[in-house]
């Protein structure tokens, strides 16, 4: 579960001890904040949600607004401050640079650089912006699983790889993906990590996410949730209590099961359990 630190009402920091390579800051109506030029010991990516601001990176300055993403390499000196009266809101994702380097190799020919250094300072790609916000939403949810957050992070890395630093990802044979599906089918009740699934598939996390999307049309996390919902349906048909089903099937609580059930099946566990076939 993500932990919020003591914060200004407009700003919250989110961290999860299971994901030490990730930190998120969510700012809402942060017009009063004034940032001086500063740097981070990691890569950072900011999704502008509303308002307009001036983004400075080194000697370069540009205006950014809703839908834009700012891209900040490790140790880049930068600042971003509101330039209008409209509420200035954004999500900032901080990723450990060495964790990122395992997914986005250093630029071709950059022999002395072992971490990616992106040349673009901003992006208007809506997919990248959406991936940043979805990762922040996931870490901000009390019912988030480790695999869910990891999947969102790997999806983000895949988009960074494709849109900002295009190098080919290694292909993952379908039989390896089938091994992962079989592994999840036997271990679906546990809090599985992406590292475990990569070990089964013998590939990297970004490649695994991309291969799952290509072959199955969903992420490993979505496949695991589907397995858990199928198990929940079996238990509900047997008349087990919904709260017990939620606990048995790997959901955070009854409300988490209900939200997931409704999202996937357009009905609630109680409604599903109350159905009876007429003789």
CSV table of C-alpha atoms in Angstrom, one decimal:
chain,number,residue,atom,x,y,z
A,1,UNK,CA,0.0,0.0,0.0
A,2,UNK,CA,1.2,3.5,-0.8
A,3,UNK,CA,2.1,5.8,2.0
A,4,UNK,CA,1.5,9.6,1.9
A,5,UNK,CA,3.9,11.7,3.8
A,6,UNK,CA,2.9,14.8,5.8
A,7,UNK,CA,2.1,17.4,3.2
A,8,UNK,CA,0.9,20.8,2.2
A,9,UNK,CA,-2.8,20.6,1.4
A,10,UNK,CA,-2.1,21.0,-2.3
A,11,UNK,CA,0.8,18.5,-2.4
A,12,UNK,CA,1.2,14.8,-1.5
A,13,UNK,CA,4.1,12.4,-1.8
A,14,UNK,CA,3.4,8.7,-2.4
A,15,UNK,CA,5.8,5.9,-1.7
A,16,UNK,CA,5.5,2.1,-1.3
A,17,UNK,CA,8.2,0.1,0.5
A,18,UNK,CA,7.6,-2.7,-2.1
A,19,UNK,CA,8.7,-0.3,-4.9
A,20,UNK,CA,11.8,1.5,-3.6
A,21,UNK,CA,12.6,2.7,-7.2
A,22,UNK,CA,9.4,4.8,-7.4
A,23,UNK,CA,8.2,8.0,-5.8
A,24,UNK,CA,5.3,10.1,-6.9
A,25,UNK,CA,4.2,13.7,-6.1
A,26,UNK,CA,0.7,14.8,-6.8
A,27,UNK,CA,0.0,18.6,-6.8
A,28,UNK,CA,-3.4,20.1,-7.1
A,29,UNK,CA,-3.9,23.8,-7.5
A,30,UNK,CA,-0.3,24.4,-6.6
A,31,UNK,CA,0.0,27.9,-8.1
A,32,UNK,CA,1.5,29.3,-4.9
A,33,UNK,CA,4.5,27.0,-5.1
A,34,UNK,CA,7.7,28.6,-6.3
A,35,UNK,CA,10.5,26.3,-7.6
A,36,UNK,CA,14.0,27.5,-7.9
A,37,UNK,CA,16.4,25.8,-10.3
A,38,UNK,CA,17.2,22.3,-8.8
A,39,UNK,CA,18.1,18.8,-9.8
A,40,UNK,CA,17.3,15.2,-8.8
A,41,UNK,CA,19.5,12.1,-8.5
A,42,UNK,CA,16.9,10.2,-10.6
A,43,UNK,CA,14.9,10.6,-13.8
A,44,UNK,CA,11.6,12.4,-13.4
A,45,UNK,CA,8.5,12.9,-15.6
A,46,UNK,CA,5.7,15.3,-15.0
A,47,UNK,CA,2.2,15.1,-16.5
A,48,UNK,CA,0.5,18.5,-16.5
A,49,UNK,CA,-3.2,18.1,-15.6
A,50,UNK,CA,-4.4,21.7,-15.7
A,51,UNK,CA,-3.1,25.3,-15.9
A,52,UNK,CA,-0.1,26.7,-17.7
A,53,UNK,CA,3.5,26.9,-16.5
A,54,UNK,CA,7.0,27.8,-17.6
A,55,UNK,CA,9.3,24.8,-17.7
A,56,UNK,CA,13.0,25.6,-17.6
A,57,UNK,CA,15.7,23.0,-18.2
A,58,UNK,CA,19.2,24.3,-18.2
A,59,UNK,CA,19.2,27.4,-20.5
A,60,UNK,CA,16.1,26.3,-22.4
A,61,UNK,CA,12.6,27.5,-21.5
A,62,UNK,CA,9.2,26.6,-22.8
A,63,UNK,CA,5.5,26.9,-21.9
A,64,UNK,CA,3.6,23.7,-21.0
A,65,UNK,CA,-0.1,23.1,-20.3
A,66,UNK,CA,-2.7,20.5,-19.9
A,67,UNK,CA,-1.8,17.2,-21.7
A,68,UNK,CA,1.9,18.0,-21.9
A,69,UNK,CA,4.6,15.9,-20.3
A,70,UNK,CA,8.0,17.2,-19.1
A,71,UNK,CA,11.0,15.0,-19.3
A,72,UNK,CA,13.9,15.5,-16.8
A,73,UNK,CA,17.1,13.5,-17.0
A,74,UNK,CA,19.0,12.7,-13.9
A,75,UNK,CA,20.9,15.7,-12.5
A,76,UNK,CA,19.3,18.1,-15.0
A,77,UNK,CA,18.9,21.5,-13.4
A,78,UNK,CA,15.3,22.6,-13.9
A,79,UNK,CA,12.3,24.5,-12.6
A,80,UNK,CA,8.6,24.6,-13.4
A,81,UNK,CA,6.3,27.4,-12.1
A,82,UNK,CA,2.7,28.5,-12.8
A,83,UNK,CA,2.1,31.3,-15.3
A,84,UNK,CA,-1.6,31.8,-15.1
A,85,UNK,CA,-4.4,32.1,-12.5
A,86,UNK,CA,-5.9,28.8,-13.6
A,87,UNK,CA,-5.4,26.0,-11.1
A,88,UNK,CA,-2.0,24.4,-11.8
A,89,UNK,CA,-2.0,20.7,-11.2
A,90,UNK,CA,0.4,17.9,-12.1
A,91,UNK,CA,1.6,14.4,-11.3
A,92,UNK,CA,5.4,14.0,-11.1
A,93,UNK,CA,6.9,10.5,-11.3
A,94,UNK,CA,10.4,9.9,-10.0
A,95,UNK,CA,12.1,6.7,-11.3
A,96,UNK,CA,15.5,5.4,-10.1
A,97,UNK,CA,17.8,5.9,-13.1
A,98,UNK,CA,19.5,2.5,-12.8
A,99,UNK,CA,16.1,0.7,-12.6
A,100,UNK,CA,15.1,2.7,-15.7
A,101,UNK,CA,18.3,1.8,-17.5
A,102,UNK,CA,17.5,-1.9,-17.3
A,103,UNK,CA,14.4,-1.1,-19.4
A,104,UNK,CA,15.7,1.7,-21.6
A,105,UNK,CA,19.2,1.1,-22.7
A,106,UNK,CA,21.7,4.0,-23.1
A,107,UNK,CA,21.7,5.7,-26.5
A,108,UNK,CA,23.5,3.8,-29.3
A,109,UNK,CA,27.1,5.0,-29.5
A,110,UNK,CA,27.1,6.6,-26.1
A,111,UNK,CA,29.8,4.3,-24.8
A,112,UNK,CA,30.5,6.3,-21.6
A,113,UNK,CA,26.8,6.5,-20.6
A,114,UNK,CA,25.1,3.6,-18.9
A,115,UNK,CA,21.8,5.2,-18.2
A,116,UNK,CA,19.3,6.7,-20.8
A,117,UNK,CA,19.6,10.4,-21.4
A,118,UNK,CA,16.5,11.6,-23.3
A,119,UNK,CA,17.0,14.4,-25.8
A,120,UNK,CA,13.4,15.6,-25.7
A,121,UNK,CA,12.5,18.0,-22.9
A,122,UNK,CA,8.7,17.7,-23.4
A,123,UNK,CA,6.2,15.5,-25.1
A,124,UNK,CA,2.6,15.9,-26.3
A,125,UNK,CA,2.0,12.2,-26.7
A,126,UNK,CA,-1.3,11.5,-25.0
A,127,UNK,CA,-0.4,7.8,-24.4
A,128,UNK,CA,2.7,8.9,-22.4
A,129,UNK,CA,0.7,11.4,-20.4
A,130,UNK,CA,-2.1,8.9,-19.7
A,131,UNK,CA,0.5,6.2,-18.6
A,132,UNK,CA,1.9,8.7,-16.0
A,133,UNK,CA,-1.5,9.5,-14.6
A,134,UNK,CA,-2.5,5.9,-14.4
A,135,UNK,CA,0.7,5.0,-12.5
A,136,UNK,CA,0.0,7.8,-10.0
A,137,UNK,CA,-3.7,6.7,-9.7
A,138,UNK,CA,-2.6,3.1,-9.0
A,139,UNK,CA,-0.1,4.0,-6.3
A,140,UNK,CA,-2.7,6.4,-4.8
A,141,UNK,CA,-5.2,3.5,-4.4
A,142,UNK,CA,-5.5,1.8,-1.1
A,143,UNK,CA,-6.3,-1.5,-2.8
A,144,UNK,CA,-3.4,-1.5,-5.3
A,145,UNK,CA,-1.3,-4.7,-5.6
A,146,UNK,CA,2.4,-4.8,-6.2
A,147,UNK,CA,1.9,-6.4,-9.7
A,148,UNK,CA,-0.6,-3.7,-10.7
A,149,UNK,CA,1.8,-0.9,-9.9
A,150,UNK,CA,4.7,-2.7,-11.5
A,151,UNK,CA,2.6,-3.3,-14.6
A,152,UNK,CA,1.7,0.4,-14.9
A,153,UNK,CA,5.4,1.3,-14.4
A,154,UNK,CA,6.5,-1.1,-17.1
A,155,UNK,CA,3.8,0.2,-19.5
A,156,UNK,CA,5.2,3.7,-18.9
A,157,UNK,CA,8.8,2.5,-19.6
A,158,UNK,CA,7.6,0.9,-22.8
A,159,UNK,CA,6.1,4.2,-24.0
A,160,UNK,CA,9.3,6.0,-23.0
A,161,UNK,CA,11.2,3.4,-25.0
A,162,UNK,CA,8.9,3.7,-28.0
A,163,UNK,CA,8.3,7.5,-28.2
A,164,UNK,CA,11.6,8.9,-26.8
A,165,UNK,CA,14.3,6.3,-27.2
A,166,UNK,CA,13.3,3.8,-29.9
A,167,UNK,CA,15.5,0.7,-29.7
A,168,UNK,CA,14.0,-2.8,-30.5
A,169,UNK,CA,12.7,-4.9,-27.7
A,170,UNK,CA,13.7,-8.5,-27.7
A,171,UNK,CA,10.9,-10.9,-28.8
A,172,UNK,CA,9.4,-13.2,-26.2
A,173,UNK,CA,8.3,-16.6,-27.7
A,174,UNK,CA,4.6,-17.5,-27.0
A,175,UNK,CA,5.6,-20.7,-25.2
A,176,UNK,CA,7.3,-18.6,-22.5
A,177,UNK,CA,4.1,-16.5,-22.1
A,178,UNK,CA,2.1,-19.8,-21.7
A,179,UNK,CA,4.5,-20.8,-18.9
A,180,UNK,CA,3.7,-17.5,-17.2
A,181,UNK,CA,0.0,-18.0,-17.6
A,182,UNK,CA,0.3,-21.5,-16.1
A,183,UNK,CA,2.4,-20.1,-13.2
A,184,UNK,CA,-0.2,-17.5,-12.4
A,185,UNK,CA,-3.0,-20.1,-12.6
A,186,UNK,CA,-1.3,-22.0,-9.8
A,187,UNK,CA,-0.1,-19.1,-7.7
A,188,UNK,CA,-3.0,-16.6,-8.3
A,189,UNK,CA,-3.7,-16.2,-4.5
A,190,UNK,CA,-0.3,-14.8,-3.8
A,191,UNK,CA,1.0,-11.2,-4.1
A,192,UNK,CA,3.0,-12.0,-7.2
A,193,UNK,CA,5.8,-9.7,-8.3
A,194,UNK,CA,6.7,-8.9,-11.9
A,195,UNK,CA,10.2,-10.2,-11.1
A,196,UNK,CA,8.8,-13.7,-10.5
A,197,UNK,CA,6.9,-13.6,-13.8
A,198,UNK,CA,10.0,-12.5,-15.7
A,199,UNK,CA,12.0,-15.3,-14.1
A,200,UNK,CA,9.4,-17.8,-15.4
A,201,UNK,CA,9.5,-16.2,-18.9
A,202,UNK,CA,13.3,-15.7,-18.9
A,203,UNK,CA,13.0,-12.1,-20.2
A,204,UNK,CA,13.0,-8.5,-19.0
A,205,UNK,CA,9.9,-6.8,-17.6
A,206,UNK,CA,9.3,-4.3,-20.4
A,207,UNK,CA,9.5,-7.1,-22.9
A,208,UNK,CA,7.1,-9.3,-20.9
A,209,UNK,CA,4.5,-6.5,-20.7
A,210,UNK,CA,4.8,-5.7,-24.4
A,211,UNK,CA,4.6,-9.4,-25.4
A,212,UNK,CA,1.5,-10.0,-23.2
A,213,UNK,CA,-0.2,-7.0,-24.8
A,214,UNK,CA,0.7,-8.3,-28.3
A,215,UNK,CA,-0.4,-12.0,-27.7
A,216,UNK,CA,-3.2,-11.6,-25.2
A,217,UNK,CA,-4.3,-8.0,-25.5
A,218,UNK,CA,-3.8,-7.3,-21.8
A,219,UNK,CA,-1.1,-7.1,-19.1
A,220,UNK,CA,0.0,-9.9,-16.8
A,221,UNK,CA,-1.8,-8.0,-14.0
A,222,UNK,CA,-5.0,-7.9,-15.9
A,223,UNK,CA,-4.7,-11.6,-16.6
A,224,UNK,CA,-4.2,-12.2,-12.9
A,225,UNK,CA,-7.2,-10.1,-11.9
A,226,UNK,CA,-9.3,-12.1,-14.4
A,227,UNK,CA,-8.2,-15.3,-12.8
A,228,UNK,CA,-9.2,-14.0,-9.4
A,229,UNK,CA,-12.6,-12.9,-10.5
A,230,UNK,CA,-13.2,-16.3,-12.1
A,231,UNK,CA,-12.3,-18.0,-8.7
A,232,UNK,CA,-14.6,-15.5,-6.9
A,233,UNK,CA,-17.5,-16.4,-9.2
A,234,UNK,CA,-17.1,-20.1,-8.3
A,235,UNK,CA,-17.1,-19.3,-4.5
A,236,UNK,CA,-20.1,-16.9,-4.9
A,237,UNK,CA,-22.1,-19.6,-6.7
A,238,UNK,CA,-21.5,-21.9,-3.7
A,239,UNK,CA,-23.0,-19.2,-1.4
A,240,UNK,CA,-19.9,-18.2,0.5
A,241,UNK,CA,-19.9,-14.8,2.2
A,242,UNK,CA,-18.7,-11.9,-0.1
A,243,UNK,CA,-16.2,-10.7,2.5
A,244,UNK,CA,-14.7,-14.2,2.8
A,245,UNK,CA,-14.6,-14.5,-1.0
A,246,UNK,CA,-12.7,-11.2,-1.3
A,247,UNK,CA,-10.2,-12.3,1.3
A,248,UNK,CA,-9.7,-15.8,-0.3
A,249,UNK,CA,-9.3,-14.5,-3.8
A,250,UNK,CA,-6.6,-11.9,-3.2
A,251,UNK,CA,-8.7,-8.7,-3.1
A,252,UNK,CA,-7.9,-6.0,-0.5
A,253,UNK,CA,-11.4,-6.0,0.9
A,254,UNK,CA,-15.1,-6.5,-0.1
A,255,UNK,CA,-15.3,-3.1,-1.7
A,256,UNK,CA,-12.2,-3.9,-3.9
A,257,UNK,CA,-13.9,-7.1,-5.1
A,258,UNK,CA,-17.1,-5.2,-5.8
A,259,UNK,CA,-15.4,-2.5,-7.9
A,260,UNK,CA,-13.4,-5.1,-9.8
A,261,UNK,CA,-16.5,-7.3,-10.3
A,262,UNK,CA,-18.6,-4.4,-11.6
A,263,UNK,CA,-15.8,-3.2,-13.9
A,264,UNK,CA,-15.3,-6.6,-15.5
A,265,UNK,CA,-18.8,-8.1,-15.4
A,266,UNK,CA,-21.1,-5.1,-15.2
A,267,UNK,CA,-22.8,-6.5,-12.1
A,268,UNK,CA,-22.0,-6.7,-8.3
A,269,UNK,CA,-21.1,-9.8,-6.4
A,270,UNK,CA,-24.3,-9.6,-4.4
A,271,UNK,CA,-26.4,-9.4,-7.6
A,272,UNK,CA,-24.5,-12.2,-9.2
A,273,UNK,CA,-24.8,-14.4,-6.1
A,274,UNK,CA,-28.6,-13.8,-5.9
A,275,UNK,CA,-29.3,-15.1,-9.4
A,276,UNK,CA,-31.1,-18.4,-9.5
A,277,UNK,CA,-32.1,-20.5,-12.5
A,278,UNK,CA,-35.8,-21.3,-12.6
A,279,UNK,CA,-36.6,-25.1,-12.7
